[in-house]
CSV table of C-alpha atoms and ligand atoms in Angstrom, one decimal:
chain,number,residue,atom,x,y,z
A,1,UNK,CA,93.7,216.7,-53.7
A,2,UNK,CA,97.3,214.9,-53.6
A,3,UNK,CA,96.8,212.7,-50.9
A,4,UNK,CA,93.4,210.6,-50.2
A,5,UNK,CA,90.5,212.1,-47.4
A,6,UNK,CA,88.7,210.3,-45.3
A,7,UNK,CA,85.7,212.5,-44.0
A,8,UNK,CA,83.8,211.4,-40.7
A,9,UNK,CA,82.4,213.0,-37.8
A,10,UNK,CA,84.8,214.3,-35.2
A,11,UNK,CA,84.3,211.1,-33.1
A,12,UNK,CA,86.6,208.1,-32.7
A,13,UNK,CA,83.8,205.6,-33.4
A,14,UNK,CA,82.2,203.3,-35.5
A,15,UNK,CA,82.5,203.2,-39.2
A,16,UNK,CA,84.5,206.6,-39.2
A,17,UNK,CA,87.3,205.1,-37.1
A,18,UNK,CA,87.5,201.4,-38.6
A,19,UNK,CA,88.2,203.2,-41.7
A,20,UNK,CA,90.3,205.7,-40.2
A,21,UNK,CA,92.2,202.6,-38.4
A,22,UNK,CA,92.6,200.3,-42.2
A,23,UNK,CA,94.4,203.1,-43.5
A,24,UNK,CA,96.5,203.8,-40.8
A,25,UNK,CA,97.7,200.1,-40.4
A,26,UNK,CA,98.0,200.8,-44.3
A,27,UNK,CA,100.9,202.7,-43.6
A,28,UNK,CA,98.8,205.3,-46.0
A,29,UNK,CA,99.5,209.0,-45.2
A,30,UNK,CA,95.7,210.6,-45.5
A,31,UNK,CA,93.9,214.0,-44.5
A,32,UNK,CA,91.5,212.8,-41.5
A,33,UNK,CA,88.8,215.8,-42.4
A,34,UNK,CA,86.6,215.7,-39.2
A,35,UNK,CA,83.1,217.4,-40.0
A,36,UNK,CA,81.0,219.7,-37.3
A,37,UNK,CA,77.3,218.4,-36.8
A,38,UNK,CA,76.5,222.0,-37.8
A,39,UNK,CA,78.3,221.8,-41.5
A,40,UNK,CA,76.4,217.6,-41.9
A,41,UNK,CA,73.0,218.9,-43.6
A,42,UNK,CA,74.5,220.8,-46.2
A,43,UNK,CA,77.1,218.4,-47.0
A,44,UNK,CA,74.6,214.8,-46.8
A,45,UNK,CA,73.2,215.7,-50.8
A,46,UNK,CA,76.8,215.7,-51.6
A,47,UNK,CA,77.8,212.4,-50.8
A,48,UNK,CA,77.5,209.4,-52.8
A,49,UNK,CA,74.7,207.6,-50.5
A,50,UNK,CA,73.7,210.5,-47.9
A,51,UNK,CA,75.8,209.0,-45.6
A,52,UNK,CA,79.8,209.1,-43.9
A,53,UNK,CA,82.4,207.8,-44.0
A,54,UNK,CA,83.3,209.1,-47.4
A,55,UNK,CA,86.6,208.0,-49.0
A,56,UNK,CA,88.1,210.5,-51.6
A,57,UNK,CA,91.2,209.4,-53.5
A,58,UNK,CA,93.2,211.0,-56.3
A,59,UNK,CA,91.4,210.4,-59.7
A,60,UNK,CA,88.6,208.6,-58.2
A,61,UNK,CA,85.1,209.5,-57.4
A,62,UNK,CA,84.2,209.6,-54.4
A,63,UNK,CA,83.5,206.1,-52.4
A,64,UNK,CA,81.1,205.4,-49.5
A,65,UNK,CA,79.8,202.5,-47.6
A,66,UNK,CA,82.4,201.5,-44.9
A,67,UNK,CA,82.6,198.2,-45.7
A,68,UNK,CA,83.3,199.2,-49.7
A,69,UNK,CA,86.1,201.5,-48.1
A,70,UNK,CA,87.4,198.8,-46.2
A,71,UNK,CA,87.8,196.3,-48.6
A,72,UNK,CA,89.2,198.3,-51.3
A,73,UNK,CA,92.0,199.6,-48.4
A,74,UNK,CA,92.3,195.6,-47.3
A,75,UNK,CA,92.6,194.4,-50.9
A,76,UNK,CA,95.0,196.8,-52.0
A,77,UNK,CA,97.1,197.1,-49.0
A,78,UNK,CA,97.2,193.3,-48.1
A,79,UNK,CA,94.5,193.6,-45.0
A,80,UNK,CA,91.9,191.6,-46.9
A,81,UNK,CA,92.0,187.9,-47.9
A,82,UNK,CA,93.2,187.1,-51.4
A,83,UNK,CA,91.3,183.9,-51.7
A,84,UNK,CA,88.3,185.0,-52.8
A,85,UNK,CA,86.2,182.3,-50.5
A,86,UNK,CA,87.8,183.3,-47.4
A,87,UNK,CA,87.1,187.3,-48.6
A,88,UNK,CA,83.7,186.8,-49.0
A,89,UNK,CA,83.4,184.9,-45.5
A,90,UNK,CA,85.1,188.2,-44.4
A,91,UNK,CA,82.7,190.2,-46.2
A,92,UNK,CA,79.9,188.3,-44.8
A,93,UNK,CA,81.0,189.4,-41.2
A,94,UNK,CA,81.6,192.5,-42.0
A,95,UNK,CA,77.5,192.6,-43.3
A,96,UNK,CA,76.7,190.9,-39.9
A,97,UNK,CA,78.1,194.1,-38.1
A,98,UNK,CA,76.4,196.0,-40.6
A,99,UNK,CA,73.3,194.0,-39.2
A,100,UNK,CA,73.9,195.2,-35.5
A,101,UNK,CA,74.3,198.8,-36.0
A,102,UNK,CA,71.1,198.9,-38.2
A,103,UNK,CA,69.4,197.5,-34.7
A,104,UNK,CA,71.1,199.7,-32.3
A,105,UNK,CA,71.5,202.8,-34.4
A,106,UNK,CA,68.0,203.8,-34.4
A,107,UNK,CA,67.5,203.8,-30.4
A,108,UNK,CA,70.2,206.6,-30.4
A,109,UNK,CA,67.3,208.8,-31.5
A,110,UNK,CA,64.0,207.6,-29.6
A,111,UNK,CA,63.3,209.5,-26.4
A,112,UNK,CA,63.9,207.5,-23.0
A,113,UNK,CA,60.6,205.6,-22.2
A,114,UNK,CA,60.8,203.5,-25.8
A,115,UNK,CA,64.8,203.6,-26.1
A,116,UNK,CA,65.1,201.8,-22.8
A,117,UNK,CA,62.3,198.9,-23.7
A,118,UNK,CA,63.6,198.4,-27.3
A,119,UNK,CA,67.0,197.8,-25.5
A,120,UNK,CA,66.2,196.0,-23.0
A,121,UNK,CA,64.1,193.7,-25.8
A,122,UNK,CA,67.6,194.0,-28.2
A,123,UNK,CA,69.0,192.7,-24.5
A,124,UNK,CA,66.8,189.9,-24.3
A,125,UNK,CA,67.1,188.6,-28.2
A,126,UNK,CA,68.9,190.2,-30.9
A,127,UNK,CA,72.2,190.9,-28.9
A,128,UNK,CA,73.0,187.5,-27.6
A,129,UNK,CA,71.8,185.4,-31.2
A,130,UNK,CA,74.1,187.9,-33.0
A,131,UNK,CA,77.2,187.7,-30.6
A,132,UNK,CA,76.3,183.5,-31.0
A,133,UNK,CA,76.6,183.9,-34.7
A,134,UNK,CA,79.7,185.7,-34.9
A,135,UNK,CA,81.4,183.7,-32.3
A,136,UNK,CA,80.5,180.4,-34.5
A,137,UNK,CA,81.9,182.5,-37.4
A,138,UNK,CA,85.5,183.4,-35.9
A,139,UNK,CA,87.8,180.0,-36.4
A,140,UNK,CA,91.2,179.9,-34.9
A,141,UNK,CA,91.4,183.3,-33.8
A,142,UNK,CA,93.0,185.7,-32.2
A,143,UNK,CA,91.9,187.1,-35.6
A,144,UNK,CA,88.7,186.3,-37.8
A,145,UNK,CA,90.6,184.5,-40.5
A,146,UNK,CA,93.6,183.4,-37.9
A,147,UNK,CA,96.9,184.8,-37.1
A,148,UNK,CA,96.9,187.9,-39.4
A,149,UNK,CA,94.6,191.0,-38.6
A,150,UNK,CA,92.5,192.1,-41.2
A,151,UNK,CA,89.7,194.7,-41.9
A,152,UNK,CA,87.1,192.4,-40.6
A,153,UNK,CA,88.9,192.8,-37.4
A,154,UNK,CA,88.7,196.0,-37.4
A,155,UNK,CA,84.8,196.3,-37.8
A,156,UNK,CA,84.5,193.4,-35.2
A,157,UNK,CA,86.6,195.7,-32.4
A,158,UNK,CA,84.6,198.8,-33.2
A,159,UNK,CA,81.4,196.7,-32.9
A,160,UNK,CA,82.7,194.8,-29.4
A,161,UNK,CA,84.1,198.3,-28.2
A,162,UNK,CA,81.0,200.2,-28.7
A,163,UNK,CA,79.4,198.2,-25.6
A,164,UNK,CA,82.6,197.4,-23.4
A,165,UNK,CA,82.6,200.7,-22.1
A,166,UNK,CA,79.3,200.3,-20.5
A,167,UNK,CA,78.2,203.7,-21.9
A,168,UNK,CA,75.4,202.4,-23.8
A,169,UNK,CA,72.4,202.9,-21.4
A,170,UNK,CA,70.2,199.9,-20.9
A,171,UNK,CA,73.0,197.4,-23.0
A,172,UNK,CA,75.1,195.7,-20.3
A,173,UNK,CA,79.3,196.2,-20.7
A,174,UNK,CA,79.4,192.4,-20.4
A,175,UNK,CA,76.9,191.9,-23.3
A,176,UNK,CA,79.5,190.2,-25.1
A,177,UNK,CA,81.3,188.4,-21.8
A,178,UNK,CA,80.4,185.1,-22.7
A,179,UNK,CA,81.6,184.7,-26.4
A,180,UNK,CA,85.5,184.4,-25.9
A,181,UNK,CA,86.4,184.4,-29.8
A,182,UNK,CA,84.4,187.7,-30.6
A,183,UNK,CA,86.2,189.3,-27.1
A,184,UNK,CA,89.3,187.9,-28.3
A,185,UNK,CA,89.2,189.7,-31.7
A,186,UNK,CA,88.4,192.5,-30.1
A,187,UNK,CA,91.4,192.8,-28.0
A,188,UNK,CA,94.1,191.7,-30.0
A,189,UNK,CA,92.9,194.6,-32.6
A,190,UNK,CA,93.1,196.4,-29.4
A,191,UNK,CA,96.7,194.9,-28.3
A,192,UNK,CA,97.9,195.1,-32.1
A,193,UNK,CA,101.0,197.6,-32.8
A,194,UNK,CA,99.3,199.3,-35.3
A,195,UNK,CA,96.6,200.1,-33.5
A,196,UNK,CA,98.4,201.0,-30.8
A,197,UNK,CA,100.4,203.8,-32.5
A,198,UNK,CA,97.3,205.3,-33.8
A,199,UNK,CA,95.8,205.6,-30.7
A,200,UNK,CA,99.5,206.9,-29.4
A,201,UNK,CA,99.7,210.1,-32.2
A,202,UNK,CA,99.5,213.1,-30.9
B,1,GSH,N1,76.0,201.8,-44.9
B,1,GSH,C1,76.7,203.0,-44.6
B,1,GSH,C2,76.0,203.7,-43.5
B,1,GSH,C3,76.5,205.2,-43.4
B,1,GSH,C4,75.8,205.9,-42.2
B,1,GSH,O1,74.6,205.8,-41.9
B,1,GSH,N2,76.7,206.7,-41.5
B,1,GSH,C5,76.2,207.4,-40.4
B,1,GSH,C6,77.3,207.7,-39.4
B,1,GSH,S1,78.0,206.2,-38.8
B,1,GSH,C7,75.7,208.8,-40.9
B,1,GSH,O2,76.2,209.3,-41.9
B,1,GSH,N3,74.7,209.4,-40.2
B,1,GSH,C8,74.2,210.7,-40.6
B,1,GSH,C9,73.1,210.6,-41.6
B,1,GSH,O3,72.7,209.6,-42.0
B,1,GSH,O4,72.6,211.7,-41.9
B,1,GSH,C10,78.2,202.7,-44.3
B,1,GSH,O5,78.5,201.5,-44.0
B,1,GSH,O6,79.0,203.6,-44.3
């Protein structure tokens, strides 16, 4: 290996791409591998936790957990805070996205009958005191941390995005309407140049 790896699923989603994106607006030149669903069961043992994305770089062991990937990519590429206060605030958001997914994730596999009521119930509760906590979280904006994008940013947009399109049965695209700050992170990630190009490669 002479250049790092980043191996996801072949989807532009979730942690995959907010890892995908940090080292892109790292300016880092990396092998996206893409895995097939069918080629997952005999790989899973092999990584570190069981789980993607996986990071491999040059004389390293392997790394996993997105938000360990993303703050190795912010810290050495100048995406993450230096003050070590304001990187743990960072960190701390990036946990509460963590927190979401562990809540939504699991109705991606229930069959229709209790995936509608436990999203209508997410709907109802979980969704709206978690988009309130972030938004009291996010200070100046457009970013997290203020005028610089960051990996938080990153994990925030992916999180915000994953509902926009409305594609989420049973989760309303305007779930997230009414919390300007977390909407604003998500499309200035959206508006920023670096994300733009990445999205712009052919
Ligand atoms: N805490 C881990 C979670 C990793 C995870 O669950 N990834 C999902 C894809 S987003 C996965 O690998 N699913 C397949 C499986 O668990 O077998 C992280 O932040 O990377």
């Amino acid at each position: 290996m002479n250049k790092p790896r980043l191996i996801y699923f072949d989807a532009p989603v979730s942690r995959g791409e907010e890892c995908r994106l940090a080292l892109h607006l790292a300016g880092i030149d990396f092998e996206d591998v893409r895995i097939k669903p069918a080629d997952w069961p005999a790989m899973k043992e092999r990584t570190p936790y069981g789980g993607l994305p996986v990071l491999e770089l040059p004389g390293s062991p392997p790394l996993a957990h997105s938000n360990a990937i993303l703050v190795l990519i912010g810290r050495r590429h100048g995406l993450h805070p230096a003050d070590d206060f304001e990187a743990a605030r960072h960190e701390g958001m990036m946990q509460h996205v963590e927190d979401l997914r562990a809540k939504v994730s699991p109705t991606l596999r229930m069959d229709e009958a209790e995936k509608k009521a436990t999203r209508e119930a997410l709907v109802a509760g979980f969704l709206p005191a978690w988009a309130r906590a972030a938004e009291s979280n996010i200070t100046a904006g457009p970013f997290f941390g203020g005028e610089k994008i960051q990996v938080v940013d990153l994990k925030i947009h992916m999180a915000v995005r994953w509902f926009n399109g409305g594609k989420v049965d049973h989760i309303p695209a305007t779930i997230f309407a009414d919390y300007p700050r977390l909407v604003g992170v998500h499309d200035a990630v959206r508006d920023h140049p670096g994300v733009k190009s990445w999205y712009a490669r052919s």
